[in-house]
Amino acid sequence: MKKLNFGAGPCILPQSVFEESAKAVLDFNGDGLSILEISHRSKSFEAVIDEARQLLLELMGLSDSEYVALFLHGGASLQFAMIPYNFLRSKAAYVDTGVWSQKAISEAQTIAAVEVLASSKESGYRIIPPIPPISAEFDYLHLTTNNTIYGTQFHQFPEVAPIPLIADMSSDIFSTPRDYSKFDLIYAGAQKNIGPAGTTIVVIKRSLLESTNSVNRFKILDYAQHVKADSMLNTPTVFSIYASLLNLRWLKSNTLEAIYAANDEKASLLYKTIDLFDWIKPFADPSSRSIMNVTFTIDNSDHAALFDHYCNKYDIHGLKGHRLVGGYRASLYNALSIESVKRLTDTFEEVNKHV
Ligand SMILES: *Cc1c(COP(=O)(O)O)cnc(C)c1O
């Protein structure tokens, strides 16, 4: 029996994506070849990556005269380095909302100066901090839209134009309709709402590309080179991109509005339940709660053992919190059904009878 997967990433994808990917592993497109063996230069794969790049822009409501979409390697973590490598000349501003933004900050600091414009470190990253007005001296502002480890999420974004706004959207991309045109560069490791691990999506405003550092030494780290090579500067992650395409089609046919409505319903139900019982301690501040990752602890080890027992019994998988913060985390990515969340809330009710 298939387990209910609340894992934070890699994570659940739509069942149809699993099934269609499995078919393509045996025979892609009826070509008589596996998706795992076709050339990335074949007509069949060119059609895949072209459609996937197009769908990324379409789902974001962006035009390809203004923006360009890439599928790169190296995860969101490589973007932590590529962004300053390409765009940091004297000073960049970063918002510190936890581990992932800190990693981005420390990579940028190896290139030039970084100012942490706002941080929620003092609260243990339970909240999204207010962002003060930004002065025109910065090369860009970087923020992390959803903090996977802590379960916090930006619900509105600062106006910083003309300063370029750059965002790590790894764990909440396409979870909600968003004004993507506010951003100059958006990136996300695929493995949390796009597809299997392996590829990373990067969407860049063409006007930002014009300001790429001209001293870039490594071609492989240069966005302009990736754009020029149509996202095929080297062999792309063929399978991961194909499976991502299947998911992007699924997103398009569902619409982001409907996806958001379902996500909102799932998150509301779960938060309502964890607020109900005093042996469950929600982690994130209510003002900053994420609709993707719901974090909580349990007041004592007996209650935790009871909860673990029932999760096991009901095939609920992937709830262990990040090793840095402990506790529990239920990730409610797009493909997770409301029925799965109901099974989790029923489990809380059941545990509550025994505490
Ligand atoms: C998971 C995650 C990352 C790391 O992604 P990799 O693809 O493993 O490098 C970065 N940022 C956020 C917000 C994440 O959730």
Short mmCIF file of C-alpha atoms and ligand atoms in Angstrom, two decimals:
data_model
loop_
_atom_site.label_atom_id
_atom_site.label_comp_id
_atom_site.label_asym_id
_atom_site.label_seq_id
_atom_site.Cartn_x
_atom_site.Cartn_y
_atom_site.Cartn_z
CA MET A 1 0.00 0.00 0.00
CA LYS A 2 1.24 3.48 -0.85
CA LYS A 3 2.15 5.55 2.22
CA LEU A 4 0.95 9.10 2.73
CA ASN A 5 4.05 11.19 2.15
CA PHE A 6 4.39 14.40 4.16
CA GLY A 7 8.13 14.60 3.44
CA ALA A 8 9.75 17.99 2.89
CA GLY A 9 11.66 17.17 -0.27
CA PRO A 10 12.09 15.21 -2.41
CA CYS A 11 8.40 14.76 -1.95
CA ILE A 12 5.04 13.72 -3.27
CA LEU A 13 4.13 14.38 -6.90
CA PRO A 14 0.82 13.70 -8.65
CA GLN A 15 0.17 9.98 -9.18
CA SER A 16 -0.25 10.63 -12.92
CA VAL A 17 3.31 12.01 -13.01
CA PHE A 18 4.64 8.82 -11.41
CA GLU A 19 2.70 6.67 -13.87
CA GLU A 20 3.58 8.60 -17.02
CA SER A 21 7.25 8.85 -16.00
CA ALA A 22 7.33 5.11 -15.42
CA LYS A 23 5.97 4.51 -18.94
CA ALA A 24 8.55 6.85 -20.44
CA VAL A 25 11.34 4.94 -18.72
CA LEU A 26 10.31 1.89 -20.76
CA ASP A 27 9.33 3.57 -24.02
CA PHE A 28 9.33 7.32 -24.48
CA ASN A 29 6.72 8.70 -26.90
CA GLY A 30 6.47 5.32 -28.63
CA ASP A 31 9.95 6.06 -30.07
CA GLY A 32 11.23 2.62 -29.03
CA LEU A 33 13.76 4.22 -26.66
CA SER A 34 13.74 4.92 -22.93
CA ILE A 35 13.71 8.52 -21.66
CA LEU A 36 16.86 7.42 -19.81
CA GLU A 37 18.76 6.72 -23.03
CA ILE A 38 17.60 9.34 -25.55
CA SER A 39 19.96 12.08 -26.65
CA HIS A 40 19.37 15.50 -25.14
CA ARG A 41 19.84 16.80 -28.70
CA SER A 42 17.06 14.60 -30.11
CA LYS A 43 13.93 16.19 -31.54
CA SER A 44 11.88 14.40 -28.87
CA PHE A 45 13.80 15.95 -26.00
CA GLU A 46 14.03 19.38 -27.62
CA ALA A 47 10.24 19.39 -27.68
CA VAL A 48 10.21 18.49 -23.96
CA ILE A 49 12.53 21.23 -22.78
CA ASP A 50 10.95 23.85 -25.06
CA GLU A 51 7.48 23.12 -23.74
CA ALA A 52 8.71 23.00 -20.14
CA ARG A 53 10.47 26.37 -20.43
CA GLN A 54 7.37 27.84 -22.07
CA LEU A 55 5.07 26.45 -19.37
CA LEU A 56 7.21 27.91 -16.58
CA LEU A 57 6.75 31.38 -18.01
CA GLU A 58 3.08 30.80 -18.76
CA LEU A 59 2.30 29.65 -15.21
CA MET A 60 4.11 32.74 -13.90
CA GLY A 61 2.21 35.00 -16.29
CA LEU A 62 5.47 36.25 -17.82
CA SER A 63 6.26 36.85 -21.46
CA ASP A 64 9.32 35.42 -23.15
CA SER A 65 10.22 38.79 -24.59
CA GLU A 66 10.85 39.99 -21.02
CA TYR A 67 11.95 36.82 -19.21
CA VAL A 68 13.86 33.66 -19.96
CA ALA A 69 13.49 30.27 -18.25
CA LEU A 70 16.36 27.83 -17.69
CA PHE A 71 16.68 24.29 -16.35
CA LEU A 72 20.06 24.04 -14.63
CA HIS A 73 21.87 21.59 -12.36
CA GLY A 74 23.29 21.98 -8.87
CA GLY A 75 20.10 22.61 -6.93
CA ALA A 76 19.05 25.85 -5.31
CA SER A 77 22.43 25.71 -3.56
CA LEU A 78 24.32 26.41 -6.77
CA GLN A 79 22.10 29.46 -7.28
CA PHE A 80 23.28 30.76 -3.89
CA ALA A 81 26.70 31.07 -5.58
CA MET A 82 25.69 31.93 -9.16
CA ILE A 83 23.59 34.92 -8.15
CA PRO A 84 26.42 36.87 -6.49
CA TYR A 85 28.88 35.58 -9.08
CA ASN A 86 26.80 37.19 -11.82
CA PHE A 87 25.21 40.19 -10.15
CA LEU A 88 27.10 41.24 -7.03
CA ARG A 89 29.54 44.05 -7.72
CA SER A 90 29.77 46.12 -4.55
CA LYS A 91 26.98 45.38 -2.09
CA ALA A 92 23.84 43.26 -1.93
CA ALA A 93 20.98 43.17 0.56
CA TYR A 94 19.68 39.89 1.98
CA VAL A 95 16.76 39.00 4.23
CA ASP A 96 17.72 36.37 6.80
CA THR A 97 14.80 34.05 7.52
CA GLY A 98 16.75 30.93 8.40
CA VAL A 99 19.18 28.31 7.25
CA TRP A 100 18.62 28.56 3.49
CA SER A 101 18.90 32.33 3.42
CA GLN A 102 22.00 32.13 5.61
CA LYS A 103 23.60 29.75 3.14
CA ALA A 104 22.82 32.21 0.35
CA ILE A 105 24.33 35.01 2.44
CA SER A 106 27.54 33.18 3.17
CA GLU A 107 28.12 32.36 -0.51
CA ALA A 108 27.54 36.02 -1.45
CA GLN A 109 30.00 37.17 1.22
CA THR A 110 32.79 35.37 -0.63
CA ILE A 111 32.24 37.75 -3.58
CA ALA A 112 31.60 41.17 -2.01
CA ALA A 113 29.76 42.97 0.78
CA VAL A 114 26.39 41.79 2.06
CA GLU A 115 24.05 43.72 4.28
CA VAL A 116 21.42 41.77 6.19
CA LEU A 117 18.50 44.15 5.77
CA ALA A 118 16.17 42.24 8.10
CA SER A 119 16.45 39.07 10.17
CA SER A 120 14.21 36.94 12.38
CA LYS A 121 17.15 35.16 14.00
CA GLU A 122 16.28 36.51 17.45
CA SER A 123 12.88 34.85 17.42
CA GLY A 124 14.42 31.54 16.35
CA TYR A 125 13.06 32.19 12.83
CA ARG A 126 9.45 31.82 13.88
CA ILE A 127 8.39 34.91 11.99
CA ILE A 128 8.90 36.81 8.73
CA PRO A 129 10.53 40.09 9.77
CA PRO A 130 9.30 43.48 8.53
CA ILE A 131 11.50 44.80 5.74
CA PRO A 132 12.67 48.39 6.04
CA PRO A 133 12.83 50.69 3.02
CA ILE A 134 15.89 49.92 0.92
CA SER A 135 18.36 52.47 -0.44
CA ALA A 136 19.42 52.56 -4.06
CA GLU A 137 23.02 51.53 -3.40
CA PHE A 138 22.39 47.76 -3.48
CA ASP A 139 22.99 45.51 -6.49
CA TYR A 140 19.91 43.45 -5.54
CA LEU A 141 17.72 42.25 -2.67
CA HIS A 142 17.53 38.51 -2.03
CA LEU A 143 14.83 36.76 -0.01
CA THR A 144 13.51 33.24 0.61
CA THR A 145 9.75 33.15 0.01
CA ASN A 146 9.08 30.04 2.08
CA ASN A 147 11.24 28.74 4.89
CA THR A 148 10.92 25.02 4.57
CA ILE A 149 12.65 24.21 7.86
CA TYR A 150 10.71 26.62 10.11
CA GLY A 151 7.37 26.70 8.33
CA THR A 152 7.26 30.44 7.70
CA GLN A 153 6.26 32.15 4.45
CA PHE A 154 6.15 35.64 3.01
CA HIS A 155 2.53 36.65 2.39
CA GLN A 156 3.48 39.95 0.77
CA PHE A 157 6.60 41.28 -0.84
CA PRO A 158 8.40 44.61 -0.44
CA GLU A 159 8.41 47.18 -3.23
CA VAL A 160 12.10 47.59 -4.02
CA ALA A 161 12.21 48.65 -7.68
CA PRO A 162 14.48 49.76 -9.29
CA ILE A 163 16.61 47.41 -7.18
CA PRO A 164 16.36 43.90 -8.63
CA LEU A 165 14.35 41.51 -6.44
CA ILE A 166 15.70 37.94 -6.35
CA ALA A 167 13.86 35.08 -4.66
CA ASP A 168 14.51 31.51 -3.65
CA MET A 169 11.06 29.95 -4.16
CA SER A 170 12.23 26.35 -3.79
CA SER A 171 9.49 25.22 -1.45
CA ASP A 172 6.45 27.27 -2.42
CA ILE A 173 6.71 27.84 -6.15
CA PHE A 174 3.34 27.39 -7.87
CA SER A 175 1.58 26.84 -4.55
CA THR A 176 -0.31 30.08 -5.03
CA PRO A 177 -0.89 32.65 -7.79
CA ARG A 178 1.71 35.36 -7.31
CA ASP A 179 2.72 38.52 -9.12
CA TYR A 180 5.91 37.05 -10.55
CA SER A 181 6.58 40.22 -12.52
CA LYS A 182 7.75 41.82 -9.24
CA PHE A 183 10.81 39.59 -9.38
CA ASP A 184 13.91 39.90 -11.52
CA LEU A 185 15.18 36.41 -10.81
CA ILE A 186 13.27 33.45 -9.41
CA TYR A 187 14.85 30.11 -8.67
CA ALA A 188 13.78 26.80 -7.18
CA GLY A 189 15.25 23.35 -6.79
CA ALA A 190 12.73 21.10 -8.54
CA GLN A 191 12.30 18.57 -5.78
CA LYS A 192 9.66 20.37 -3.72
CA ASN A 193 6.85 21.37 -6.02
CA ILE A 194 8.10 20.94 -9.57
CA GLY A 195 9.46 17.44 -10.10
CA PRO A 196 12.08 14.91 -9.05
CA ALA A 197 15.45 16.04 -7.68
CA GLY A 198 18.03 16.84 -10.32
CA THR A 199 17.01 20.01 -12.06
CA THR A 200 16.69 23.58 -10.83
CA ILE A 201 14.51 26.17 -12.48
CA VAL A 202 15.78 29.70 -12.96
CA VAL A 203 13.64 32.46 -14.48
CA ILE A 204 15.50 35.69 -15.20
CA LYS A 205 14.37 39.04 -16.44
CA ARG A 206 16.25 39.79 -19.64
CA SER A 207 17.05 43.32 -18.49
CA LEU A 208 18.87 41.90 -15.45
CA LEU A 209 21.01 39.73 -17.72
CA GLU A 210 22.40 42.88 -19.26
CA SER A 211 24.05 43.68 -15.94
CA THR A 212 25.89 40.35 -15.60
CA ASN A 213 29.43 40.80 -14.28
CA SER A 214 31.64 41.03 -17.34
CA VAL A 215 34.55 39.44 -15.49
CA ASN A 216 32.86 36.06 -15.11
CA ARG A 217 35.58 33.50 -15.47
CA PHE A 218 33.60 30.28 -15.43
CA LYS A 219 31.31 29.77 -18.41
CA ILE A 220 29.32 27.14 -16.52
CA LEU A 221 28.40 29.72 -13.86
CA ASP A 222 27.47 32.44 -16.31
CA TYR A 223 23.71 32.90 -16.85
CA ALA A 224 24.27 34.63 -20.18
CA GLN A 225 26.07 31.52 -21.49
CA HIS A 226 23.20 29.28 -20.38
CA VAL A 227 20.71 31.54 -22.09
CA LYS A 228 22.78 31.64 -25.27
CA ALA A 229 22.98 27.84 -25.27
CA ASP A 230 19.21 27.51 -24.76
CA SER A 231 19.68 25.78 -21.40
CA MET A 232 21.88 23.11 -23.03
CA LEU A 233 25.34 24.39 -22.21
CA ASN A 234 26.02 20.88 -21.02
CA THR A 235 23.88 17.74 -20.88
CA PRO A 236 20.71 18.70 -19.03
CA THR A 237 18.99 16.43 -16.48
CA VAL A 238 16.79 14.81 -19.11
CA PHE A 239 14.61 12.63 -16.89
CA SER A 240 14.10 15.23 -14.19
CA ILE A 241 13.09 17.82 -16.79
CA TYR A 242 10.67 15.40 -18.45
CA ALA A 243 8.98 14.51 -15.17
CA SER A 244 8.85 18.22 -14.30
CA LEU A 245 7.12 18.88 -17.62
CA LEU A 246 4.45 16.32 -16.72
CA ASN A 247 3.89 18.12 -13.44
CA LEU A 248 3.82 21.55 -15.12
CA ARG A 249 1.10 20.25 -17.46
CA TRP A 250 -0.80 18.97 -14.42
CA LEU A 251 -0.48 22.41 -12.80
CA LYS A 252 -1.69 24.16 -15.92
CA SER A 253 -4.72 21.93 -16.32
CA ASN A 254 -5.62 22.42 -12.64
CA THR A 255 -4.89 26.20 -12.66
CA LEU A 256 -2.90 27.89 -9.90
CA GLU A 257 -6.10 29.39 -8.49
CA ALA A 258 -7.57 25.94 -7.85
CA ILE A 259 -4.23 24.64 -6.55
CA TYR A 260 -4.12 27.54 -4.10
CA ALA A 261 -7.70 26.99 -2.96
CA ALA A 262 -6.86 23.35 -2.21
CA ASN A 263 -3.60 24.27 -0.45
CA ASP A 264 -5.38 26.86 1.64
CA GLU A 265 -8.04 24.35 2.66
CA LYS A 266 -5.40 21.76 3.62
CA ALA A 267 -3.30 24.22 5.62
CA SER A 268 -6.33 25.75 7.39
CA LEU A 269 -7.59 22.35 8.44
CA LEU A 270 -4.21 21.30 9.80
CA TYR A 271 -3.51 24.58 11.64
CA LYS A 272 -6.99 24.50 13.13
CA THR A 273 -6.31 21.05 14.53
CA ILE A 274 -2.85 21.75 15.92
CA ASP A 275 -4.21 24.89 17.60
CA LEU A 276 -6.92 22.83 19.25
CA PHE A 277 -4.84 20.54 21.46
CA ASP A 278 -2.54 21.94 24.11
CA TRP A 279 -0.08 19.05 23.88
CA ILE A 280 0.77 20.21 20.34
CA LYS A 281 2.97 23.32 20.15
CA PRO A 282 2.88 25.14 16.79
CA PHE A 283 6.30 26.52 15.89
CA ALA A 284 5.71 29.40 13.44
CA ASP A 285 4.15 32.68 14.51
CA PRO A 286 0.52 32.82 13.27
CA SER A 287 1.29 35.93 11.19
CA SER A 288 3.92 34.09 9.17
CA ARG A 289 2.57 30.57 8.84
CA SER A 290 3.41 28.67 5.68
CA ILE A 291 0.74 26.88 3.66
CA MET A 292 3.40 24.41 2.50
CA ASN A 293 5.28 23.31 5.64
CA VAL A 294 3.48 23.08 8.98
CA THR A 295 5.90 22.83 11.91
CA PHE A 296 5.14 21.83 15.49
CA THR A 297 6.54 20.05 18.52
CA ILE A 298 4.81 17.78 21.03
CA ASP A 299 4.98 18.67 24.70
CA ASN A 300 6.56 15.50 26.08
CA SER A 301 8.18 12.31 24.91
CA ASP A 302 5.28 10.05 25.98
CA HIS A 303 2.85 12.02 23.85
CA ALA A 304 5.36 12.07 21.01
CA ALA A 305 5.76 8.29 21.22
CA LEU A 306 1.98 7.90 21.11
CA PHE A 307 1.75 10.16 18.07
CA ASP A 308 4.58 8.27 16.33
CA HIS A 309 2.80 5.00 17.04
CA TYR A 310 -0.44 6.13 15.41
CA CYS A 311 1.33 7.70 12.42
CA ASN A 312 3.02 4.41 11.84
CA LYS A 313 -0.25 2.54 12.18
CA TYR A 314 -1.98 4.77 9.62
CA ASP A 315 0.90 4.77 7.07
CA ILE A 316 1.69 8.45 7.63
CA HIS A 317 5.25 9.04 6.51
CA GLY A 318 7.80 11.87 6.41
CA LEU A 319 6.78 13.96 9.44
CA LYS A 320 10.17 14.17 11.12
CA GLY A 321 11.27 17.81 11.55
CA HIS A 322 14.51 19.10 10.05
CA ARG A 323 17.56 17.89 11.99
CA LEU A 324 18.38 21.49 12.95
CA VAL A 325 15.07 22.29 14.68
CA GLY A 326 13.71 18.85 15.58
CA GLY A 327 10.03 18.29 16.27
CA TYR A 328 7.67 17.61 13.40
CA ARG A 329 6.94 19.08 10.02
CA ALA A 330 4.02 18.21 7.76
CA SER A 331 4.70 19.31 4.19
CA LEU A 332 1.53 19.92 2.23
CA TYR A 333 2.90 20.27 -1.28
CA ASN A 334 0.56 20.67 -4.24
CA ALA A 335 0.10 16.98 -4.95
CA LEU A 336 -0.86 16.06 -1.36
CA SER A 337 -4.60 15.46 -1.13
CA ILE A 338 -7.03 16.85 1.43
CA GLU A 339 -7.82 13.22 2.33
CA SER A 340 -4.21 12.77 3.43
CA VAL A 341 -4.46 15.83 5.67
CA LYS A 342 -7.73 14.47 7.08
CA ARG A 343 -6.01 11.22 7.93
CA LEU A 344 -3.39 13.24 9.82
CA THR A 345 -5.98 15.34 11.69
CA ASP A 346 -7.94 12.16 12.53
CA THR A 347 -4.70 10.78 13.92
CA PHE A 348 -4.34 13.83 16.19
CA GLU A 349 -7.92 13.29 17.38
CA GLU A 350 -7.18 9.66 18.08
CA VAL A 351 -3.99 10.47 20.01
CA ASN A 352 -5.92 13.10 21.97
CA LYS A 353 -8.19 10.37 23.39
CA HIS A 354 -5.15 8.77 24.99
CA VAL A 355 -3.18 11.74 26.33
C1 LIG B 1 15.46 22.62 -0.07
C2 LIG B 1 15.78 24.04 -0.18
C3 LIG B 1 17.01 24.49 -0.68
C4 LIG B 1 18.12 23.56 -1.09
O1 LIG B 1 17.90 23.05 -2.32
P1 LIG B 1 18.97 22.12 -3.07
O2 LIG B 1 18.29 21.91 -4.38
O3 LIG B 1 19.14 20.88 -2.26
O4 LIG B 1 20.24 22.88 -3.19
C5 LIG B 1 17.19 25.85 -0.81
N1 LIG B 1 16.24 26.74 -0.44
C6 LIG B 1 15.06 26.33 0.07
C7 LIG B 1 14.03 27.34 0.45
C8 LIG B 1 14.79 24.98 0.21
O5 LIG B 1 13.62 24.57 0.72
#
